[in-house]
Short mmCIF file of C-alpha atoms and ligand atoms in Angstrom, two decimals:
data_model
loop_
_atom_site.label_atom_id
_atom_site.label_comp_id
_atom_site.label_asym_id
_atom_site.label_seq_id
_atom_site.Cartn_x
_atom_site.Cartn_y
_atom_site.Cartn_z
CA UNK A 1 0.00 0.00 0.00
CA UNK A 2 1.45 3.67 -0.76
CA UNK A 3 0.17 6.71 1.20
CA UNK A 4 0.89 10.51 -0.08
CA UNK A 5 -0.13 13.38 2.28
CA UNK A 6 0.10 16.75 0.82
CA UNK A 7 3.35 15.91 -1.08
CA UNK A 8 4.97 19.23 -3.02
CA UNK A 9 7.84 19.34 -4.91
CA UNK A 10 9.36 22.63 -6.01
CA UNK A 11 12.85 21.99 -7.95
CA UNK A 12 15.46 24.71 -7.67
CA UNK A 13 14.66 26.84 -10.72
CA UNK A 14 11.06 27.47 -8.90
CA UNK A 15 8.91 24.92 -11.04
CA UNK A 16 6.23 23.51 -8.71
CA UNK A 17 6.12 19.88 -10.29
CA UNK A 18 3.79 18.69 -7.31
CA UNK A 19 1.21 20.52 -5.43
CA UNK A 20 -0.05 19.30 -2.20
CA UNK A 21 -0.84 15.43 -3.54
CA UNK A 22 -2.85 12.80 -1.43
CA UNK A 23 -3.91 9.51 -2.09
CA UNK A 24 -3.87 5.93 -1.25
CA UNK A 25 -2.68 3.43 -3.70
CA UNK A 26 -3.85 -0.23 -2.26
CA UNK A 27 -5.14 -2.12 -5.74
CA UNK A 28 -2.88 -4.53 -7.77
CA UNK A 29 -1.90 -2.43 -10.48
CA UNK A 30 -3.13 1.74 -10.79
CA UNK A 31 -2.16 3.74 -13.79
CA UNK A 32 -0.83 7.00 -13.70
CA UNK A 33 -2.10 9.39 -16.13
CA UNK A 34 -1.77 13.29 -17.12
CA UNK A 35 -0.40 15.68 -19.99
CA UNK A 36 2.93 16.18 -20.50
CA UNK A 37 4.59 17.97 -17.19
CA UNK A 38 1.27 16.76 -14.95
CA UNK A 39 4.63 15.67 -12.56
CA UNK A 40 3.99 11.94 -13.06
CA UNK A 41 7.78 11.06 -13.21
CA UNK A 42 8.70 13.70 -10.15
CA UNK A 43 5.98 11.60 -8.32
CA UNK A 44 7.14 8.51 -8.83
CA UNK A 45 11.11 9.43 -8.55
CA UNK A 46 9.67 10.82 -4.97
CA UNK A 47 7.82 7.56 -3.76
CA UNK A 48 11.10 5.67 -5.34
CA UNK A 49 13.56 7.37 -3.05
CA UNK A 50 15.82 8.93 -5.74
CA UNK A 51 14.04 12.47 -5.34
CA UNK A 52 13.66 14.45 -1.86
CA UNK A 53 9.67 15.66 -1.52
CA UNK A 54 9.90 19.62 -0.66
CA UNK A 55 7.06 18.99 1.73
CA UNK A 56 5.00 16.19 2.71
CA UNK A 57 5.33 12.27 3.63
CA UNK A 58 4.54 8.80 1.44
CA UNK A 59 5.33 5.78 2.69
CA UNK A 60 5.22 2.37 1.15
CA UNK A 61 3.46 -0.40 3.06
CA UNK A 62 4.20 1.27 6.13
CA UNK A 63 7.92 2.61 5.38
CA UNK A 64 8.42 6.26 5.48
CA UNK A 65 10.32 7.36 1.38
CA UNK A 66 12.46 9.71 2.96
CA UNK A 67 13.26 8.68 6.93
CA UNK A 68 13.28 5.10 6.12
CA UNK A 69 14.36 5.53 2.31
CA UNK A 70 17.11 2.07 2.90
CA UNK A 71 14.33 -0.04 3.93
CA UNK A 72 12.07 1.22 1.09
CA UNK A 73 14.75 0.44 -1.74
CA UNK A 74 14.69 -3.09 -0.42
CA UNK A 75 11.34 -3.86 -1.22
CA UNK A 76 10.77 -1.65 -4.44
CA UNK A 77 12.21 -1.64 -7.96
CA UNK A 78 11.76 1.25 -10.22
CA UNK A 79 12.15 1.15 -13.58
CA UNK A 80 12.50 4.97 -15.42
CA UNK A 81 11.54 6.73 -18.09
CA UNK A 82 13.39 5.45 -21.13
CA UNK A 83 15.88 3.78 -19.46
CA UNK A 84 18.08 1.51 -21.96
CA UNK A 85 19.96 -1.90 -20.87
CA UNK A 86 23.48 -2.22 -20.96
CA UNK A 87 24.31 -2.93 -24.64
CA UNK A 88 26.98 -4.99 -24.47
CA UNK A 89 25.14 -7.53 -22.38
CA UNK A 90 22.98 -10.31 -23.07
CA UNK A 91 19.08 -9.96 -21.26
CA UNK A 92 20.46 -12.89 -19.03
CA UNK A 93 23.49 -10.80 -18.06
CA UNK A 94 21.59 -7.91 -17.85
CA UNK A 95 19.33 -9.16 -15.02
CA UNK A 96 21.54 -11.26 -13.63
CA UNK A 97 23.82 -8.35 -12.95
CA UNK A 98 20.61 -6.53 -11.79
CA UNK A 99 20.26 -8.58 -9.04
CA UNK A 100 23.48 -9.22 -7.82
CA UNK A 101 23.58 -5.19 -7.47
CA UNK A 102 20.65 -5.62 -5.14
CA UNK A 103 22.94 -8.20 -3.37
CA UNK A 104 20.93 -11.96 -4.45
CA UNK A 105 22.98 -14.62 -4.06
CA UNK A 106 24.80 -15.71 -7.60
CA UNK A 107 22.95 -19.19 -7.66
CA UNK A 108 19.30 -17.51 -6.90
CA UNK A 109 20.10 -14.97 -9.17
CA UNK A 110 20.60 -16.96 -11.92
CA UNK A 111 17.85 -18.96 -11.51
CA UNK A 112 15.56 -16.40 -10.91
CA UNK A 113 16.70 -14.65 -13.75
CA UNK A 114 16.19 -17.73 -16.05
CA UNK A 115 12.78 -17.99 -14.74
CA UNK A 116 11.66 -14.37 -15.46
CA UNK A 117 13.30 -14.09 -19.17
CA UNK A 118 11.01 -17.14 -19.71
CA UNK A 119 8.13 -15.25 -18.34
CA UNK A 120 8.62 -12.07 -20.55
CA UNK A 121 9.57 -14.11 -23.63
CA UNK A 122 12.92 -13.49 -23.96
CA UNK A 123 13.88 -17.40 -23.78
CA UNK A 124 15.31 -17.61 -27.49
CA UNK A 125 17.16 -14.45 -27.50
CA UNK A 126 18.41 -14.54 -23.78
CA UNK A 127 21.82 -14.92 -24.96
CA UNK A 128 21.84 -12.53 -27.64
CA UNK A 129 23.88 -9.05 -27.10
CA UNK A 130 21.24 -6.36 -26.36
CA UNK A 131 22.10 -3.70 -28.58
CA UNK A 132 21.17 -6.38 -31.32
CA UNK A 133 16.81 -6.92 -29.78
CA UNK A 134 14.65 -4.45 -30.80
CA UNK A 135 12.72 -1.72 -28.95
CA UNK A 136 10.28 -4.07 -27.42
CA UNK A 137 12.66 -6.37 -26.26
CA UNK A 138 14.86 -3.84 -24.67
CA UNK A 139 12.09 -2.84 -22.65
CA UNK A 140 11.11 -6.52 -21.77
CA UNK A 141 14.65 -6.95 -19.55
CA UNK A 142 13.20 -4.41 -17.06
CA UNK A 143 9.72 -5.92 -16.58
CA UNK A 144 12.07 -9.42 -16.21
CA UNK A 145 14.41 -7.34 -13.81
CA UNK A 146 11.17 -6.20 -11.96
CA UNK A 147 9.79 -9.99 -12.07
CA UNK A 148 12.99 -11.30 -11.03
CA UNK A 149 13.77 -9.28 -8.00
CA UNK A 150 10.39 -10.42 -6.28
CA UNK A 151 9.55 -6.84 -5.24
CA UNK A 152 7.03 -5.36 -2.92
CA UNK A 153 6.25 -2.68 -5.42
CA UNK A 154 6.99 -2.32 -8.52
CA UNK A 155 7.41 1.32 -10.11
CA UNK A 156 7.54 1.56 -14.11
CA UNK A 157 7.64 4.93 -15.72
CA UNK A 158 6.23 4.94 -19.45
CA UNK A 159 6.57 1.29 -20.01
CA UNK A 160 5.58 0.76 -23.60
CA UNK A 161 6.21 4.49 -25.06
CA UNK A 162 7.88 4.17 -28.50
CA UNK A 163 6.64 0.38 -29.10
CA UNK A 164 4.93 -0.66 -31.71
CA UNK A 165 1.14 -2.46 -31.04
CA UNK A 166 2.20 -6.03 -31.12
CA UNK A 167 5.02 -5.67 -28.63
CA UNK A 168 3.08 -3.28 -26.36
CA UNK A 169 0.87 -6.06 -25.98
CA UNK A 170 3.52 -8.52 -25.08
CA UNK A 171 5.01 -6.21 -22.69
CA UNK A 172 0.98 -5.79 -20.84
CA UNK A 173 1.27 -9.39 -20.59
CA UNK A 174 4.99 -9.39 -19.28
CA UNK A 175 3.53 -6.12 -16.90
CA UNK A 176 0.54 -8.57 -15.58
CA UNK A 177 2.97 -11.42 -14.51
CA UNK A 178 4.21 -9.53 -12.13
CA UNK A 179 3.27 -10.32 -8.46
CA UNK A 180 3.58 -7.26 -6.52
CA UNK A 181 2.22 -3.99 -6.36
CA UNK A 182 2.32 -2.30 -9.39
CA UNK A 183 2.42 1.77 -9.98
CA UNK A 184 2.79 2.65 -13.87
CA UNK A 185 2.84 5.81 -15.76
CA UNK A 186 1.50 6.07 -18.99
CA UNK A 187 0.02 8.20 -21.99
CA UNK A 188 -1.70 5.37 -23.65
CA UNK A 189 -5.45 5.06 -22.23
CA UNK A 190 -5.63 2.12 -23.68
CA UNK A 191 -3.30 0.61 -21.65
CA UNK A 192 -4.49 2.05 -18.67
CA UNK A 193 -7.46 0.68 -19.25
CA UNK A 194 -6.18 -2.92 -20.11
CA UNK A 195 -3.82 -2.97 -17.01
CA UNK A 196 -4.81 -0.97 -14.08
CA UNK A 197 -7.95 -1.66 -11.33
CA UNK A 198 -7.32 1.66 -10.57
CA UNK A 199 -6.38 5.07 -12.61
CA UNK A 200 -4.67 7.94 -11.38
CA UNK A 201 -5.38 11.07 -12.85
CA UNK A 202 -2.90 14.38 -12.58
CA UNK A 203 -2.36 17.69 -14.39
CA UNK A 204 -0.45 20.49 -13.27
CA UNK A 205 1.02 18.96 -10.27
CA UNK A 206 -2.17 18.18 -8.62
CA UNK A 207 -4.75 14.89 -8.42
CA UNK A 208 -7.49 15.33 -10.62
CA UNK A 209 -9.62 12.01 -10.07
CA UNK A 210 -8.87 8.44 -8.66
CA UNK A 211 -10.99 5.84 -9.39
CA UNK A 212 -11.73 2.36 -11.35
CA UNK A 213 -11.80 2.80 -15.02
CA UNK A 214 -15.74 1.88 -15.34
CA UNK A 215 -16.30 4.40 -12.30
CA UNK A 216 -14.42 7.29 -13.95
CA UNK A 217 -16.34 6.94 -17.42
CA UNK A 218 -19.50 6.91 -15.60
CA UNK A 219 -20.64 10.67 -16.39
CA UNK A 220 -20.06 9.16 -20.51
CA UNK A 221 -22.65 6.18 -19.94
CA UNK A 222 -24.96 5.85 -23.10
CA UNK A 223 -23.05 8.48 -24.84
CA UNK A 224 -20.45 8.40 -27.51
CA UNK A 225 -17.79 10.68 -29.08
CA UNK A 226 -18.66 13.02 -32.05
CA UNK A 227 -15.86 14.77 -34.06
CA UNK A 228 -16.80 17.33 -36.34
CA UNK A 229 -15.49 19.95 -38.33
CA UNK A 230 -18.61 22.24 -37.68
CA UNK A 231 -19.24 23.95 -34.16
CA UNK A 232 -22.00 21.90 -32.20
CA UNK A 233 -24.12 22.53 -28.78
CA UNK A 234 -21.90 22.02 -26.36
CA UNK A 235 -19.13 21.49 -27.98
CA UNK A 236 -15.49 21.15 -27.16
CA UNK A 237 -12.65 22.93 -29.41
CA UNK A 238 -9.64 20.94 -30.11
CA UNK A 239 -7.65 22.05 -32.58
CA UNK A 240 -9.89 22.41 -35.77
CA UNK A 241 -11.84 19.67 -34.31
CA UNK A 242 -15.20 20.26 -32.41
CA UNK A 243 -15.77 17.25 -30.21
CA UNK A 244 -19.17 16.71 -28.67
CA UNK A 245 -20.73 14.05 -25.76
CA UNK A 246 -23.92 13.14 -26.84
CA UNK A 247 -26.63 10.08 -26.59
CA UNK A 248 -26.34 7.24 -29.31
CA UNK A 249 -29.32 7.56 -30.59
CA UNK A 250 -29.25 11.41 -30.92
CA UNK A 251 -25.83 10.71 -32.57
CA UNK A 252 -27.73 8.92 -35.13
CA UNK A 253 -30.09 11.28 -35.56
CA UNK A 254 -27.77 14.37 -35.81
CA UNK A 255 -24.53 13.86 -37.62
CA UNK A 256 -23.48 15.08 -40.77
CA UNK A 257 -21.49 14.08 -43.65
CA UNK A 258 -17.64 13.94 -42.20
CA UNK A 259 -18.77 13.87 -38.43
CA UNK A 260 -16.92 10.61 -36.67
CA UNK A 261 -18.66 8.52 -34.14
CA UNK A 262 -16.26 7.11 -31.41
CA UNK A 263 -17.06 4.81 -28.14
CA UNK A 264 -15.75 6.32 -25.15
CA UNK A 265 -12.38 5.89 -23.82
CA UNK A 266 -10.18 7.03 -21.11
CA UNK A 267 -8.92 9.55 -23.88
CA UNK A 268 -12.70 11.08 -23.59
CA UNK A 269 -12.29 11.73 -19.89
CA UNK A 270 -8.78 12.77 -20.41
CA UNK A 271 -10.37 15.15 -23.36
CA UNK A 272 -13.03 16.60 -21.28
CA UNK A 273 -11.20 17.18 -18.58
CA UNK A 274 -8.09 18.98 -19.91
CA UNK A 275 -10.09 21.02 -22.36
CA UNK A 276 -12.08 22.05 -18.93
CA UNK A 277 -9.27 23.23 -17.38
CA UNK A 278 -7.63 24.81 -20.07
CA UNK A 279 -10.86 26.92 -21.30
N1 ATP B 301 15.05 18.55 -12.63
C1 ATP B 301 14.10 19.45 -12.87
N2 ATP B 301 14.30 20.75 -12.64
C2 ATP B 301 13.33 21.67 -12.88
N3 ATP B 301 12.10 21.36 -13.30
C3 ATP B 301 11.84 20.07 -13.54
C4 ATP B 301 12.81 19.04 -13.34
N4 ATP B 301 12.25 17.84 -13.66
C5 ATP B 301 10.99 18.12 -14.04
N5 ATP B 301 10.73 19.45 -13.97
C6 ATP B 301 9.46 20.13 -14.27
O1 ATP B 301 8.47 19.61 -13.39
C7 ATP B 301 7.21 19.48 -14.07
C8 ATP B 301 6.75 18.02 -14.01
O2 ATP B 301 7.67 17.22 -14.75
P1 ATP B 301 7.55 15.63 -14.80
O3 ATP B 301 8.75 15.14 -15.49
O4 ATP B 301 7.28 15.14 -13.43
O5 ATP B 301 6.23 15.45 -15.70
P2 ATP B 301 5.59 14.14 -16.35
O6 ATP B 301 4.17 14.11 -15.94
O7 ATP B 301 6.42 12.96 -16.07
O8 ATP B 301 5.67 14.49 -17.92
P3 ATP B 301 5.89 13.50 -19.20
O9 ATP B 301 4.55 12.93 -19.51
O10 ATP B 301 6.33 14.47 -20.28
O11 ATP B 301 6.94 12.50 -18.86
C9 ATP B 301 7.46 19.99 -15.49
O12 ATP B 301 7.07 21.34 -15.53
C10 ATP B 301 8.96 19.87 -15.66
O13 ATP B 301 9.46 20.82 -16.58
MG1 MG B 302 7.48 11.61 -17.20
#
């Protein structure tokens, strides 16, 4: 479980990343979503121990991040933004040498390394030099260094940005064999969506809404997502784009030639909301 009270972060230049955040974190696997510079990554380098809050406490099942920050590293990994493995290792090597920095024993290291290449489906290229596996792949060796060390918690910032569709789904599946606690950033609502009992929602340093997916679409029920090129009722403005909530059968009723009908998404609340706040 991970507790924030009123957590702020200002960094040096003056930038106030975080702004008084609180919440409770206690399902398998919550998503952490927000625009560009919401302060998802200063968030999680804060709960991670490698970034001092400015004011405020989080602890992780019980452990204080800054007064008992040791203790915390011990039962966390966290795995950042576009981080890259070492090239001139194999994915064996790679975690292997992962957990022997987190001081497992050789033999346990091994095998549990074996084990979680297997896991992520890295089996047939486990000996292969890294810099030689493509983008997915690269990315797998961190979800099997994050299966492999048996952590508490597991913190992954952007897992899947840059990959293509097919190997963001293998790396969900690699994500869901993971036993702990799991706290993940992410810009794709789809993945959100496919991952997380739970959905974090920030912008401009603050906590917009918390929630289960189905709980947070709630105000779309029955409705879908019109795009058009011509100002509607209640319309939002995005770009040249007018997008409008409105009942499926008035969207029959109503559109014109070039309007697009969508189902609601995450994106939708994401949509709604930022235009909100924005306007
Ligand atoms: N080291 C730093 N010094 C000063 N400002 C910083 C630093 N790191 C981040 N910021 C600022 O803090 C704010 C939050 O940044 P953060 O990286 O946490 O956002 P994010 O939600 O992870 O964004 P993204 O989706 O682009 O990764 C931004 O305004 C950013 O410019
Ligand atoms: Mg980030």
């Amino acid at each position: 479980m991970i507790e924030a009270r009123a957590i702020t972060k200002r960094y040096k230049d003056g930038t106030l990343a975080l702004d008084g955040v609180n919440f409770t974190l206690n399902k398998k696997t919550t998503s952490i979503i927000g625009r560009n510079g919401a302060g998802k990554t200063t968030l999680l380098r804060i709960l991670s121990t490698q970034l001092l809050p400015t004011s405020g406490t989080a602890s992780i099942n019980g452990l204080d991040v800054v007064k008992a920050a040791q203790d915390v590293r011990n039962i966390i990994v966290s795995i950042p933004q576009e981080s890259k493995p070492i090239n001139y290792l194999s994915p064996l090597d790679n975690v292997v040498l992962y957990l022997s920095a987190r001081r497992m024993r050789m033999s346990e290291a091994k095998e549990a390394a074996e084990k979680a290449i297997k896991t992520v489906g890295l089996w047939k290229v486990r000996e292969k030099i890294s810099d030689e596996l493509s983008g997915g792949m690269k990315r797998k060796i961190f979800v099997a260094m994050a299966i492999a060390s048996k952590s508490d918690v597991v913190f992954l910032d952007e897992p899947t940005t840059g990959l293509d569709p097919l190997s963001r789904i293998e790396v969900w599946s690699a994500i869901k064999a993971i036993k702990g606690q799991v706290i993940l950033t992410t810009h794709y609502m789809e993945e959100a969506q496919a991952l997380s009992d739970d959905v974090l929602m920030m912008d401009k340093g603050k906590i917009l809404s918390q929630g289960k997916v189905g709980d947070l679409l709630k105000p779309f029920k029955g409705k879908v997502r019109v795009e058009s090129t011509k100002k509607k009722s209640h319309s939002y403005k995005v770009g040249n784009t007018y997008i409008s909530y409105i009942g499926k059968n008035e969207a029959e009723a109503s559109v014109m030639v070039g309007d697009i009908i969508k189902p609601i998404t995450l994106d939708d609340l994401f949509i709604k909301r930022g235009v909100e706040l924005e306007y």
